[in-house]
Coordinates of C-alpha atoms in Angstrom, one line a residue:
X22 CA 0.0 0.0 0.0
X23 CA 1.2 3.3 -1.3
X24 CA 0.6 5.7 1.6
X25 CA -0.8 9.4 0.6
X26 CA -1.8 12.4 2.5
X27 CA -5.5 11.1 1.8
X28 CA -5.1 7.5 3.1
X29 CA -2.9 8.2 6.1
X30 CA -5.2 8.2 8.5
X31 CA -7.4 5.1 7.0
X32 CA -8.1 2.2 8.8
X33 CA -6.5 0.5 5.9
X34 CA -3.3 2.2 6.7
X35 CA -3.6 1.8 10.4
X36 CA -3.9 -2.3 10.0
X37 CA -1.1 -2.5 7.4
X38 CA 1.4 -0.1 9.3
X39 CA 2.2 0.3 13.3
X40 CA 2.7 4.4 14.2
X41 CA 4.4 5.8 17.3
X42 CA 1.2 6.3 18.3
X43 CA -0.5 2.8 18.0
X44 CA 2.4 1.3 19.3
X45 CA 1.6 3.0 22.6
X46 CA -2.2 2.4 22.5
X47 CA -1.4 -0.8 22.3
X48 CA 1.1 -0.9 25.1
X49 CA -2.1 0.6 27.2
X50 CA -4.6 -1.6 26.2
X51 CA -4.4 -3.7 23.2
X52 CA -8.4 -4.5 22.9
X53 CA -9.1 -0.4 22.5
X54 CA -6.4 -0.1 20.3
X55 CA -7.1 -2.8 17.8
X56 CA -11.0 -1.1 17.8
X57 CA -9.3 2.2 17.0
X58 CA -7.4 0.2 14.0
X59 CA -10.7 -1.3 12.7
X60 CA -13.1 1.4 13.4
X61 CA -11.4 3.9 10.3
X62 CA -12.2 7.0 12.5
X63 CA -11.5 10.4 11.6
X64 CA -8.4 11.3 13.9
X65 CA -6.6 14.1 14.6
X66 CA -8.9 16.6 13.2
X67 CA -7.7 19.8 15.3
X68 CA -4.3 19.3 14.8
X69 CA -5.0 18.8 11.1
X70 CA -6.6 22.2 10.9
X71 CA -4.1 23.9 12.7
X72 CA -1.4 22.6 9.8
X73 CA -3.9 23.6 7.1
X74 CA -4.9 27.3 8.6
X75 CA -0.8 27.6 8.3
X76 CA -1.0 26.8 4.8
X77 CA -3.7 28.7 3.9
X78 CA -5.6 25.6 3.3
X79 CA -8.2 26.4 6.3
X80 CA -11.4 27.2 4.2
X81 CA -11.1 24.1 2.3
X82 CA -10.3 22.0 5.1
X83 CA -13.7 23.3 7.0
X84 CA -15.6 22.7 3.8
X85 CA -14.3 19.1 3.6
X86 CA -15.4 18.3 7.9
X87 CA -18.8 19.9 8.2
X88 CA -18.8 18.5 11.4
X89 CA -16.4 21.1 12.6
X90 CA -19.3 23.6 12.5
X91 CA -22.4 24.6 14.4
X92 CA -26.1 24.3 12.8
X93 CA -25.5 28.2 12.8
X94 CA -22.1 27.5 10.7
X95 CA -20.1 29.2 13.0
X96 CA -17.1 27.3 14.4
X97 CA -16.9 25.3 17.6
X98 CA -15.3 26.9 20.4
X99 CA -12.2 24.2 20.0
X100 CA -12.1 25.3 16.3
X101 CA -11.9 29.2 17.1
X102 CA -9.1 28.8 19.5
X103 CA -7.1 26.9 16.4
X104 CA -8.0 29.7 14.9
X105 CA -6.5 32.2 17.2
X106 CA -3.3 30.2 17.7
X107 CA -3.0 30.1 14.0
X108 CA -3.3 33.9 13.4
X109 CA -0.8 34.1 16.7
X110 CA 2.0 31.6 14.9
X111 CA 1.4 33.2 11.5
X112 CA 2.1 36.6 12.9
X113 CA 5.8 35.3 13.9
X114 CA 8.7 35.8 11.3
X115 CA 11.0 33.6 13.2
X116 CA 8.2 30.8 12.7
X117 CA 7.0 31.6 9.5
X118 CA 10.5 31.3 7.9
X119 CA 10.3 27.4 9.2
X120 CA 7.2 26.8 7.7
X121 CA 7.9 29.2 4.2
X122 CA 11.5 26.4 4.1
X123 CA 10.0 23.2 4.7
X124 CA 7.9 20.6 2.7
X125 CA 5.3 19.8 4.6
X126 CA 3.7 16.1 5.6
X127 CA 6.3 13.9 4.5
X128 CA 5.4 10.6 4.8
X129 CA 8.1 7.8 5.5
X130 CA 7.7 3.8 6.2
X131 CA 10.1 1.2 7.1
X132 CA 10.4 -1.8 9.2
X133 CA 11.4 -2.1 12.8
X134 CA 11.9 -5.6 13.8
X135 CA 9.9 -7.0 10.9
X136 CA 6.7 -4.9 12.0
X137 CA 6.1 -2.5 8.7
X138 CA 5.3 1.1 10.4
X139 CA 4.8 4.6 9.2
X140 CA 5.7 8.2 10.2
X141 CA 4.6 11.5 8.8
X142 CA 7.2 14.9 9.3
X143 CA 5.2 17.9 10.1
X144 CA 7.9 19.7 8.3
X145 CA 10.9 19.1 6.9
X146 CA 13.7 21.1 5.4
X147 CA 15.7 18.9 3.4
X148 CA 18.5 21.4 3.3
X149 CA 19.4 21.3 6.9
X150 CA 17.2 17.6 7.4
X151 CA 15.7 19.2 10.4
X152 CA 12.5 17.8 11.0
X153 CA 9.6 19.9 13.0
X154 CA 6.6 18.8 15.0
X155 CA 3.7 20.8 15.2
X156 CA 1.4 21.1 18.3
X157 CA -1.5 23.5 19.3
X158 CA -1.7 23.4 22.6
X159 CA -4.7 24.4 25.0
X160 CA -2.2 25.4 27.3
X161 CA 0.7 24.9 29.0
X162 CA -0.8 23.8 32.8
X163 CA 0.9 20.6 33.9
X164 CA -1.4 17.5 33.2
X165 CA -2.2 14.4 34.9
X166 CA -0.6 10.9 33.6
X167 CA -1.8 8.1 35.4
X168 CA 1.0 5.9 34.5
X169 CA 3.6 8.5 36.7
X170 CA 1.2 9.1 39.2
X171 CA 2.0 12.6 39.4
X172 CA 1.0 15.7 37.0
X173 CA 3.5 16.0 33.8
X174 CA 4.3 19.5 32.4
X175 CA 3.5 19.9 29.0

């Protein structure tokens, strides 16, 4: 299977290669995360509009998830605040100049220990081979993690 920016996130692609992220659902609980495998949800939505509101893709990615909006077709709350953290990022030169460099949503596979799995760069500036990871946050309060025990900062 030839993965694509389109079929990333399919279920296909989730039963035919292991993630980061799978790998530790399944460390947690295997049973939830083989029913997140075969489900074929839509995943990561907000952080997918966050990258495309950066691009200048935002419009077209609300037009494509209706479900983002209310019956009134304003915005969720969640949505707004991508929103303003977009508009807060894309106001940064320092910033900006990363994303204006890199190719964006670069797809890789392999194999680790016979297990086929995938990985997709946020960006990536082939120039330097820095790779970046993009994150909107809700904020930077320390969290809870039941595994430590103990609140995490972010």
């Amino acid at each position: 299977m030839k993965l694509t920016s389109e079929n990333y996130f399919s279920g296909e692609a989730m039963a035919a290669y292991m993630s980061y992220s799978q790998f530790k659902k399944f460390e947690e609980c295997e049973a939830a995360a083989y029913a997140n495998v075969v489900e074929d949800k839509a995943c990561f939505i907000e952080g997918h509009f966050f990258e495309a509101l950066l691009n200048d893709a935002g419009s077209a990615f609300v037009a494509q998830h209706p479900e983002m909006c209310t019956k009134k077709g304003t915005l969720y709350a969640n949505f707004e605040r991508i929103v303003a953290s977009a508009e807060a990022i894309s106001r940064q030169p320092v910033l900006m100049s990363v994303f204006d460099r890199c190719e964006e949503q670069v797809i890789l596979t392999g194999e680790i220990a016979g297990v086929p799995f995938k990985g997709c760069i946020d960006l990536f500036d082939r120039e330097t081979l820095n790779a970046y990871d993009t994150k909107c946050v809700r904020d930077f309060k320390p969290i809870w993690s039941e595994a430590e025990r103990s609140r995490l900062s972010w």
